[in-house]
Coordinates of C-alpha atoms in Angstrom, one line a residue:
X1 CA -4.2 29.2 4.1
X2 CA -3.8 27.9 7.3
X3 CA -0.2 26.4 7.4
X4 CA -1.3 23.7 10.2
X5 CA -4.2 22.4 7.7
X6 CA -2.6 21.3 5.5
X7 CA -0.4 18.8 7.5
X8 CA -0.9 15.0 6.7
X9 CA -1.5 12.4 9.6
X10 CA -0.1 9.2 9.8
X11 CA -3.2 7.6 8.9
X12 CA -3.6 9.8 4.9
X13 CA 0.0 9.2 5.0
X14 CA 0.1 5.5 4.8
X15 CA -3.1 5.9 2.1
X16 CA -1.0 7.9 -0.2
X17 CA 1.9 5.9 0.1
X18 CA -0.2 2.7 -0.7
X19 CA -1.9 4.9 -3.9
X20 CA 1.3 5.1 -4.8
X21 CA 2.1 1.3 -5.8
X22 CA -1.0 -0.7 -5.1
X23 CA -2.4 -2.2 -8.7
X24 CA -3.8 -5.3 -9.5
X25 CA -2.2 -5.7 -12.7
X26 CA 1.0 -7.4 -10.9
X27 CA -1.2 -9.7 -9.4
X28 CA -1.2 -12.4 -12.3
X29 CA 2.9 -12.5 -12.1
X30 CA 2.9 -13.0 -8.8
X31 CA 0.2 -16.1 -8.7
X32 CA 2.8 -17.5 -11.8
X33 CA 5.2 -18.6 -9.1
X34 CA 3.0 -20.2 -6.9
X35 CA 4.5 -20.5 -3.5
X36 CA 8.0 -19.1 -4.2
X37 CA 5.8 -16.1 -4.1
X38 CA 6.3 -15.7 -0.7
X39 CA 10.3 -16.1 -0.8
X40 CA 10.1 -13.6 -4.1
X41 CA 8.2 -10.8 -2.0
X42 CA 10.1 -11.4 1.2
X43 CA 13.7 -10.5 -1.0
X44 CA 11.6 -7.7 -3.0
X45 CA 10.8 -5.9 0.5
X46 CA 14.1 -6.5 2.3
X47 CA 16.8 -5.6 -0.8
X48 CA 14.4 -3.0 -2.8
X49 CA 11.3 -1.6 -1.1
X50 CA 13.3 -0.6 2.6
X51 CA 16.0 0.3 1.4
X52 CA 14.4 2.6 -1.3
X53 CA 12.0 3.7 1.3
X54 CA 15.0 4.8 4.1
X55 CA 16.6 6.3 1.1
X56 CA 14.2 8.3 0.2
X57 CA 13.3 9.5 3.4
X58 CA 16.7 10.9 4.4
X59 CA 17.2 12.7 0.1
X60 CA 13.4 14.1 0.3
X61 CA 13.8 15.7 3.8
X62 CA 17.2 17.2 3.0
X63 CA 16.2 18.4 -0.8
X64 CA 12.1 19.3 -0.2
X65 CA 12.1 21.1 -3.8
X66 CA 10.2 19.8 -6.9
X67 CA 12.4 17.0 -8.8
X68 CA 12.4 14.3 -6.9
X69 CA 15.3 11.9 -7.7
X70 CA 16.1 14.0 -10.5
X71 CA 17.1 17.2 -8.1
X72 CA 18.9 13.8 -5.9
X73 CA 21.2 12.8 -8.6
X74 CA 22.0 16.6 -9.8
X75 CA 22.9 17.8 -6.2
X76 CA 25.4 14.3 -5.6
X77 CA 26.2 13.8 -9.0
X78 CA 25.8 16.9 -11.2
X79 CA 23.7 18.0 -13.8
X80 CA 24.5 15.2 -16.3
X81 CA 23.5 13.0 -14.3
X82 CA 20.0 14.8 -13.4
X83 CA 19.9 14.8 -17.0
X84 CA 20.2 11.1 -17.0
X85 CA 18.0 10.0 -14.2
X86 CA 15.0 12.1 -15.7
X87 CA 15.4 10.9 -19.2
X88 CA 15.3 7.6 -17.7
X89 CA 12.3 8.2 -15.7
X90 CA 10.7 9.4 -19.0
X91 CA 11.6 6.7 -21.7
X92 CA 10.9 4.0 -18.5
X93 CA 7.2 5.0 -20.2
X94 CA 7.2 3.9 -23.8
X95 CA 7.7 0.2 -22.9
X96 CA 5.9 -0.1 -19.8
X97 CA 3.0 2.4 -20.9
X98 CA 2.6 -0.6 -23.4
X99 CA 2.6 -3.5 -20.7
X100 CA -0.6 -1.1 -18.9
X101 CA -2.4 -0.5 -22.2
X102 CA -1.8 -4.5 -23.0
X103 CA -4.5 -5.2 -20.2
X104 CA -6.8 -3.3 -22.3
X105 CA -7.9 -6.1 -25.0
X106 CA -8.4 -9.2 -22.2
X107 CA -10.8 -7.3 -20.1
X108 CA -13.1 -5.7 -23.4
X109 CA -13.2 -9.4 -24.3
X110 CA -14.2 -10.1 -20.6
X111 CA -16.7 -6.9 -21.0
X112 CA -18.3 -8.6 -23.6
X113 CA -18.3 -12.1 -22.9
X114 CA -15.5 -13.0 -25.5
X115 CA -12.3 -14.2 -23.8
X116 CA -10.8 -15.8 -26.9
X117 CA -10.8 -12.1 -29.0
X118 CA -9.3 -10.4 -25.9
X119 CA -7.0 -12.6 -26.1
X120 CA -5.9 -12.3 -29.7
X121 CA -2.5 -10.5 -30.2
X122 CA -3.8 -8.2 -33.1
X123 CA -6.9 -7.3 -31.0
X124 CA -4.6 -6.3 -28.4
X125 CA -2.4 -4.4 -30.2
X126 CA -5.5 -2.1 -31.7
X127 CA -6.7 -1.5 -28.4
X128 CA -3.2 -0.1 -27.6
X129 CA -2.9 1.9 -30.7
X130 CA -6.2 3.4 -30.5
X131 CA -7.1 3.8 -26.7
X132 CA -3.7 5.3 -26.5
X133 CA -3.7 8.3 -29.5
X134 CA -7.0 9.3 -28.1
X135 CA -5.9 9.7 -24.9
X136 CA -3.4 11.4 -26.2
X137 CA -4.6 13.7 -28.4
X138 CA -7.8 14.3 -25.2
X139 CA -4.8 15.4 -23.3
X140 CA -3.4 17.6 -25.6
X141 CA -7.2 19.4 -26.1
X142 CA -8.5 19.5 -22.6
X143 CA -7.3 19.6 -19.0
X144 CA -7.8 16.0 -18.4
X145 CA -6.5 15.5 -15.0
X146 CA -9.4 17.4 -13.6
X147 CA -11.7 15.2 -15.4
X148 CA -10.4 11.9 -13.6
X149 CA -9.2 13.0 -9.9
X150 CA -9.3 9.5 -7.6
X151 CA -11.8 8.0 -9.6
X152 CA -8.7 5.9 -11.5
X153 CA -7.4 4.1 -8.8
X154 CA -11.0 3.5 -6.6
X155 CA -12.6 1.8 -9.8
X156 CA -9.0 0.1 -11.3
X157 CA -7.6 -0.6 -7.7
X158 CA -9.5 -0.4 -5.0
X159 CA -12.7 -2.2 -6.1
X160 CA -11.4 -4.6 -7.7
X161 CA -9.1 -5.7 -5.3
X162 CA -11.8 -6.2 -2.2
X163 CA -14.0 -7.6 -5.0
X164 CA -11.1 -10.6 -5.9
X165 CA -10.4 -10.7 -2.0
X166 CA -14.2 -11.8 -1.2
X167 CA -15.1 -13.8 -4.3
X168 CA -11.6 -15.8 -3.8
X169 CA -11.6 -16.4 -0.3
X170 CA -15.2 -17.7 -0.8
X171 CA -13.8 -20.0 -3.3
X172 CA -11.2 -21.7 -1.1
X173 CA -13.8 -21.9 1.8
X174 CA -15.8 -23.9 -0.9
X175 CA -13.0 -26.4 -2.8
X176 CA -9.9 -26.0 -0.8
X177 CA -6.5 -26.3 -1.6
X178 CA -6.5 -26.9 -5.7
X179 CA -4.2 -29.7 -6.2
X180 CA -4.1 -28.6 -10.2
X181 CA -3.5 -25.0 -9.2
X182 CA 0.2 -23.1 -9.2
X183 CA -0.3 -23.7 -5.8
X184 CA -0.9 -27.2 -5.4
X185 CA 0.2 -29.0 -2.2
X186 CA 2.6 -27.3 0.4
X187 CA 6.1 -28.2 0.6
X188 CA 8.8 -26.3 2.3
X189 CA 10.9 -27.0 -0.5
X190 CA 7.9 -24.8 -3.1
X191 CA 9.6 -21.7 -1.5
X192 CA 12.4 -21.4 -3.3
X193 CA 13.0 -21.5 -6.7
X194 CA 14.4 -25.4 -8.0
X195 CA 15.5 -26.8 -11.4
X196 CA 11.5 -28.0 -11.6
X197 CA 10.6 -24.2 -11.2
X198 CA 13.3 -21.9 -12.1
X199 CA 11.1 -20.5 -14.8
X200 CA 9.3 -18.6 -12.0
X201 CA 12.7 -16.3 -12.3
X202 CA 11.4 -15.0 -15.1
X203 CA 8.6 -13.2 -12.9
X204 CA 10.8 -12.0 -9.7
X205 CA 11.4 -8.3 -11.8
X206 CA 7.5 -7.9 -11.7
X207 CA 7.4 -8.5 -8.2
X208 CA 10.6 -6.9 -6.7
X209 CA 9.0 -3.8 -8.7
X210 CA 5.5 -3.7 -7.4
X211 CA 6.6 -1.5 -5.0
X212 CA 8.3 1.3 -7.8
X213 CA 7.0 4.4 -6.7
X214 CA 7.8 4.0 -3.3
X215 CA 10.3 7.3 -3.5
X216 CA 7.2 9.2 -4.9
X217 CA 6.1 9.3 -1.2
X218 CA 8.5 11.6 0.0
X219 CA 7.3 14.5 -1.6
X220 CA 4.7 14.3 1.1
X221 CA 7.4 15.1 4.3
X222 CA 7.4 18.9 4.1
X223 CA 3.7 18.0 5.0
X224 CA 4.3 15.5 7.9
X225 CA 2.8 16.0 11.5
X226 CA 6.9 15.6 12.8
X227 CA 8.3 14.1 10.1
X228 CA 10.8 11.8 11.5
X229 CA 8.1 9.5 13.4
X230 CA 4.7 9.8 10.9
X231 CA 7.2 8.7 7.9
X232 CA 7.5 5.6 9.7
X233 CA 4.2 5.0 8.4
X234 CA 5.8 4.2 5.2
X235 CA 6.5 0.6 6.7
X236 CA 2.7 0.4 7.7
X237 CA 2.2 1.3 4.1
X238 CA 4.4 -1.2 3.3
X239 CA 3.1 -4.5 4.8
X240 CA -0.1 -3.3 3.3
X241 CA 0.9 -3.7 -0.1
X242 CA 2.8 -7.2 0.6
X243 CA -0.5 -8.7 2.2
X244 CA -2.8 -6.9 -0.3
X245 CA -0.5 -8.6 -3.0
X246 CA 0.2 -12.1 -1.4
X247 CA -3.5 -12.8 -0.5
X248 CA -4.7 -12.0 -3.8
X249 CA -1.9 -13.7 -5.7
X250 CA -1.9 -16.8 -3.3
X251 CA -5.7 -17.2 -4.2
X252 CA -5.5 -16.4 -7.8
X253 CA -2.1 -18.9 -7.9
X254 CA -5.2 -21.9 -6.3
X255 CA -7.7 -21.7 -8.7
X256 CA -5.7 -20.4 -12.3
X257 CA -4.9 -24.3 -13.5
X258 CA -1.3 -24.8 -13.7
X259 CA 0.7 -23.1 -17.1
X260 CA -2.7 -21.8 -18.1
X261 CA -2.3 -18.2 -16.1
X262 CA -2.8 -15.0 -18.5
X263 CA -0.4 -13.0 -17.1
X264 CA -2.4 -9.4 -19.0
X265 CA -5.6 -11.1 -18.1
X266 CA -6.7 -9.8 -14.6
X267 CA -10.3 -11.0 -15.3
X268 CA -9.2 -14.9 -15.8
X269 CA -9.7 -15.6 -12.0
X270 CA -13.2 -13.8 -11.6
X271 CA -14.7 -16.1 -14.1
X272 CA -13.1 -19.3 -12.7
X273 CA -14.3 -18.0 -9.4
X274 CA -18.0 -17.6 -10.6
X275 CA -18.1 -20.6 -11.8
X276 CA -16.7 -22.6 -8.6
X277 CA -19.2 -19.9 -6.4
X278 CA -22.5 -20.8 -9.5
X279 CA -22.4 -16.7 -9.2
X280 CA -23.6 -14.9 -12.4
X281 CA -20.6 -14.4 -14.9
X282 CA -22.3 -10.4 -15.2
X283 CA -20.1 -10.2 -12.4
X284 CA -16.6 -10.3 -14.8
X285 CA -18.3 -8.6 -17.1
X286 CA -18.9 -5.4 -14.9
X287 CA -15.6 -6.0 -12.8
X288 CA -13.6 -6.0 -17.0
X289 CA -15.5 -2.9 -17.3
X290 CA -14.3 -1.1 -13.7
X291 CA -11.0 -2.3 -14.9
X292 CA -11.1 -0.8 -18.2
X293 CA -12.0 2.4 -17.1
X294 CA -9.6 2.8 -14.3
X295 CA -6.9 1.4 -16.2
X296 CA -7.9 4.5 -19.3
X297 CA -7.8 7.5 -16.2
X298 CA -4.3 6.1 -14.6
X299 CA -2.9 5.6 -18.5
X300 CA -4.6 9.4 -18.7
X301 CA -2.7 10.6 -16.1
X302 CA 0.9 8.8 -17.4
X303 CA 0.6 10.9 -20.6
X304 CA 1.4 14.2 -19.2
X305 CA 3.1 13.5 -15.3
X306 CA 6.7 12.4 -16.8
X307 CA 6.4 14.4 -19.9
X308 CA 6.7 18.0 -17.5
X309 CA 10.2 17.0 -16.5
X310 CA 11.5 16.4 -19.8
X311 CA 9.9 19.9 -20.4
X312 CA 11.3 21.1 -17.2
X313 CA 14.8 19.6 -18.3
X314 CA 14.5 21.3 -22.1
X315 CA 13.9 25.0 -20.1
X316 CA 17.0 24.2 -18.6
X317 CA 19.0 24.1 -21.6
X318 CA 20.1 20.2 -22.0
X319 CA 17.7 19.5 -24.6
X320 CA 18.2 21.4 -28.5
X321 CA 15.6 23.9 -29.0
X322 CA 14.5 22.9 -32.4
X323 CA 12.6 19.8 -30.2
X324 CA 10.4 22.5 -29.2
X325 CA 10.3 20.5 -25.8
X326 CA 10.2 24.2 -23.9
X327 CA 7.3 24.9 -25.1
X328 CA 3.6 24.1 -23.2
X329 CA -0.1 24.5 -23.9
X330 CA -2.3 26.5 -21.9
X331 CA -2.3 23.3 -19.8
X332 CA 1.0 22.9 -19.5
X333 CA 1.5 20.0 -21.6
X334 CA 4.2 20.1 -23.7
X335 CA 2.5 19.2 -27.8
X336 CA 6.0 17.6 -28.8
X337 CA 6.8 15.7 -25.9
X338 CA 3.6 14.1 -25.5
X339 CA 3.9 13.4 -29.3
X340 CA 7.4 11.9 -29.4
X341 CA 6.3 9.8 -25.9
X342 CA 3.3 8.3 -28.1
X343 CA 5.0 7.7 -31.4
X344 CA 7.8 5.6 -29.1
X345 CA 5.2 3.6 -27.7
X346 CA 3.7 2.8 -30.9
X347 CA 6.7 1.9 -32.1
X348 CA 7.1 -0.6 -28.8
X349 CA 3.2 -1.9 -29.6
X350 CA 4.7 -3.4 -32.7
X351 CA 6.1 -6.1 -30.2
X352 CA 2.2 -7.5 -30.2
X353 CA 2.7 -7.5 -33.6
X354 CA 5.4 -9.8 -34.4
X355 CA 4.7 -11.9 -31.6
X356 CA 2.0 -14.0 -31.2
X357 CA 2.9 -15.1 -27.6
X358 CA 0.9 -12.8 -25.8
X359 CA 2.3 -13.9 -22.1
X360 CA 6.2 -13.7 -23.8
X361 CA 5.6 -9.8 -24.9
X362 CA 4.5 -9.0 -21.8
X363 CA 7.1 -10.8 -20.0
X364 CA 9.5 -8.9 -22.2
X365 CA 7.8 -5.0 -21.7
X366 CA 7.9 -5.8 -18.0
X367 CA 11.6 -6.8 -17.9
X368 CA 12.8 -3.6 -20.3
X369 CA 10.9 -1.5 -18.0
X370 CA 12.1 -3.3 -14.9
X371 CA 16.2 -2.8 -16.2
X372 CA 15.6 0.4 -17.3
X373 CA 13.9 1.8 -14.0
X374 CA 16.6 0.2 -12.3
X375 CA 19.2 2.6 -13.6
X376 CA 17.2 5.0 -11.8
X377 CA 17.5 3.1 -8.6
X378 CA 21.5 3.1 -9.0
X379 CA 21.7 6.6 -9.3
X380 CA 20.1 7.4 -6.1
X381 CA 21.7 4.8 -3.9
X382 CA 25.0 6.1 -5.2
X383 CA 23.9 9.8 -4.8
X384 CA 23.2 9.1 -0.7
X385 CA 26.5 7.8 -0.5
X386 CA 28.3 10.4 -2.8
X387 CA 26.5 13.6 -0.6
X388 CA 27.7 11.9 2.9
X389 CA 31.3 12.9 1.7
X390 CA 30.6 15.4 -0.1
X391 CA 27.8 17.7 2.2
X392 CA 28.3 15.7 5.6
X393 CA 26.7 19.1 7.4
X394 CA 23.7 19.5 5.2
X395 CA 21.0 19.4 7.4
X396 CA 19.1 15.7 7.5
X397 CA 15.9 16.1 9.3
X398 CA 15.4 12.0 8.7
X399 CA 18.7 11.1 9.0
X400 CA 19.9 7.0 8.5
X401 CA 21.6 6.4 11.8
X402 CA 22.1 8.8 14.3
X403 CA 26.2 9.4 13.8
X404 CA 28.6 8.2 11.0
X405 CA 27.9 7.0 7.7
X406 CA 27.7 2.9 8.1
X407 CA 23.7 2.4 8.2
X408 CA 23.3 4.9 5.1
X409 CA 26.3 2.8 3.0
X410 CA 24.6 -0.7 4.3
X411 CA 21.2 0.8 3.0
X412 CA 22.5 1.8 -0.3
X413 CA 24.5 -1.6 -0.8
X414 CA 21.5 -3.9 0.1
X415 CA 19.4 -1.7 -2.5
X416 CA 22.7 -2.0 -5.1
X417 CA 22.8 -5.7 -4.3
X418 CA 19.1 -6.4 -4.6
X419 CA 18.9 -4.6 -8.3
X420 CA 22.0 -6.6 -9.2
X421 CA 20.4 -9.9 -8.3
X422 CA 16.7 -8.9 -10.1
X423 CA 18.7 -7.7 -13.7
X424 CA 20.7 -10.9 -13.3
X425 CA 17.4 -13.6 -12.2
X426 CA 15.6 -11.7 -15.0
X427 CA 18.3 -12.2 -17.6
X428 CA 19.2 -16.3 -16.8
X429 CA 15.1 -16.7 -16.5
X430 CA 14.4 -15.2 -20.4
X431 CA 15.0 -16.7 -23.5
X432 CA 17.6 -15.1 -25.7
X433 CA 16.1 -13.3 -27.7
X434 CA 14.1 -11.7 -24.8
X435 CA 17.1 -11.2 -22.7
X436 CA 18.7 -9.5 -25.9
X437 CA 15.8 -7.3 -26.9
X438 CA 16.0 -6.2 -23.0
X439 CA 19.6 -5.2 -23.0
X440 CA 19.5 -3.4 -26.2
X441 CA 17.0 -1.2 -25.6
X442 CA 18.2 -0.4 -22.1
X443 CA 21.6 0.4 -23.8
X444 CA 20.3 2.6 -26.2
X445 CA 18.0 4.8 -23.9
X446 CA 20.7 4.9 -21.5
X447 CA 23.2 6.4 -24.1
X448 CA 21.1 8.9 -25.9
X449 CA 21.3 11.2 -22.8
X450 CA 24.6 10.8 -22.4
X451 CA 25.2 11.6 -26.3
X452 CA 22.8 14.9 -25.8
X453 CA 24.8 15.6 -23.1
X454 CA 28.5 15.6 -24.7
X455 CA 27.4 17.4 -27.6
X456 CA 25.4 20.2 -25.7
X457 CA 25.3 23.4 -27.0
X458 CA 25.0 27.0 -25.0
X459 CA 22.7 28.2 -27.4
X460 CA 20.0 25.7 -26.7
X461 CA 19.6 27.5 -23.7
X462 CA 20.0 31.3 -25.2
X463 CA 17.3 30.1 -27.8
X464 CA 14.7 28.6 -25.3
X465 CA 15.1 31.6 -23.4
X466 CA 14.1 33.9 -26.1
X467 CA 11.7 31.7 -27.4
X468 CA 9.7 31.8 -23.6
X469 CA 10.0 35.5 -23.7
X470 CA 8.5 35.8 -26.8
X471 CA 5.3 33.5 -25.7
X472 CA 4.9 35.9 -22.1

């Protein structure tokens, strides 16, 4: 193959980056703050998404071998901690694989013309369990990321998002500024959180991590056009997803009435919409649809992406043979960790269970995903500054600052400082028992690694290697 064909431009850079993070299921969260939106998104950007973006740039062009933040953390921090960061990239899955699947039930109800059922907390819990095990067990019996390709995020993202652009901005053309609204009339004072809103707190996770994914990009540098200036089009990329985010929000945040917002409901504006616009509600019913399908390809796609590095992870010997997490289909799907990943996020389906509040166990799944990914986050800002000291010559094609080590430690400490002050705003918004559910889970997944790790064994690794030789 031609080596110069298969370089990206600037222009499919910025694309991919925005593939990356764009959804519209954040959207609903963000409208729930009504203006302090704006303030929300402006901290996200400037003490997560940059300084995640910069970091990533400098790790990916110096380490341009598969792994990701995984290989990252190993190189600064050894292989325990590579150990840890992909573990935590995996079980990040089992309660925010439920959050995704929750949108499921709302938009079948929207399908179908019965909001109140999609609504229900049992009938969203079935759509979970069910939509889930057979994508599951279609993955495990076919090569399923053939069958969906782009089609995923065009019919769950892109659609949908031009389609709520058009039909909202129609809608405020018509009524205006909805005084009833999250919105409601301006005031400077709307932009930050007060004593009146401080509840909006309880969304700032969901929005600081709209943009998780953005270190996914930098697998894509080996392939720049001169890498140092086209991955500037990260930041292009960037303001893309903040206006793409803040137009739709602000205009769902004017016409959802205020405390009535279904925050796993993505259809609840389209029909308000219709109605204000007299446009047929066959238009909610086919957008639901879109949704649904989308939504089934991207949670296709989940199933077996994180699964191959815990495989990856088990060939290396951290992980006891007798989880039989070595061994792959003629896919290359590993049967037991797709298994275990699906059993564990049964097991966190149960939340819709127990509780009726539909809005509270969503709250909660995003929050224990949100702390959980955030570990992740940690590792890497502390593995740029740890490989300054420790591999100062290694080469740095993108390189923070041109001499000395100040921009890359101000980088890592705005992205240290700005996951400190999203777990803390995240734990003060929740109610107890949410903020306590959150922390022990996060506890628990983050010391299981660390367990498996002080109790490995050589002969994991003797046994997987025999075992691979014996399937050649």
């Amino acid at each position: 193959m031609d080596k110069q064909a298969t370089k990206l431009s600037l222009g499919t850079f910025i694309g991919m980056t925005m593939a990356l993070c764009a959804t519209v299921r954040s959207i609903p969260s963000v409208a729930a703050t009504g203006w302090t939106q704006i303030t929300y998104m402006v901290f996200a950007v400037v003490f997560f998404a940059l300084p995640v973006a910069l970091i990533s740039g400098e790790l990916g062009t110096m380490m341009q071998a598969e792994g990701g933040p995984q290989l990252w953390v190993k190189t600064a921090l050894g292989e325990k901690w590579g150990f840890v960061t992909a573990w935590l990239l995996w079980v990040q899955m089992f309660p925010g694989m439920v959050m995704v699947a929750s949108t499921i039930g709302p938009l079948w109800g929207n399908v179908f013309g019965n909001v109140p059922l999609g609504n229900n907390h049992w009938f969203i819990l079935a759509n979970i369990l069910g939509f889930y095990w057979i994508i599951t067990v279609l993955n495990l019996r076919y090569d399923m990321a053939k069958v969906g390709g782009n089609v995923g995020v065009w019919l769950g993202v892109y659609i949908p998002i031009v389609v709520m652009l058009i039909m909202g901005i129609a809608a405020l053309i018509k009524t205006g500024i909805n005084p009833s609204g999250y919105l409601g009339t301006f005031t400077w004072g709307k932009l930050l959180p007060s004593l009146s809103n401080l509840q909006s707190l309880q969304y700032f996770a969901a929005i600081s991590f709209i943009y998780t994914g953005m270190e996914i990009s930098s697998v894509f540098i080996p392939r720049l056009n001169d890498a140092k200036k086209t991955y500037t089009g990260i930041f292009v990329a960037l303001i893309g997803l903040v206006l793409m985010n803040l137009l739709n929000a602000i205009l769902v945040a004017n016409v959802v009435p205020n405390g009535q917002i279904q925050l796993s409901n993505i259809t609840q504006p389209i029909l308000l919409w219709c109605q204000i616009l007299g446009w047929p509600t066959i238009i909610a019913n086919i957008f639901s649809f879109m949704v649904v399908i989308g939504v089934l390809i991207q949670l296709s796609a989940w199933v077996t992406g994180p699964s191959k590095t815990m495989t990856q992870v088990a060939r290396d010997g951290q992980l006891p043979a007798s989880f039989g997490y070595h061994k792959v289909n003629k896919y290359g799907v590993s049967k037991n960790v797709v298994l275990t990943q699906s059993i564990c996020i049964s097991l966190f389906a149960l939340l819709y269970g127990v509780m009726k509040n539909v809005n509270g166990v969503f709250l909660t799944l995003t929050n224990a995903t949100t702390v959980i990914y955030a570990l992740v986050y940690v590792l890497i800002a502390i593995a740029i500054i740890r490989l300054r000291q420790t591999q100062p010559d290694m080469e740095r094609p993108y390189r923070l600052g041109r001499s000395g080590n100040g921009l890359a430690y101000g980088v890592a400490f705005l992205l240290l400082f700005g996951i400190l002050v999203i777990i803390a705003a995240t734990l003060f918004a929740s109610d107890l028992m949410q903020a306590i559910f959150v922390l022990v889970i996060t506890a628990v997944l983050f010391m299981i690694p660390l367990y498996i790790d002080k109790n490995k064994n050589a002969d994991w690794a003797k046994q997987v290697h025999i075992d691979l030789a014996l399937n050649k």
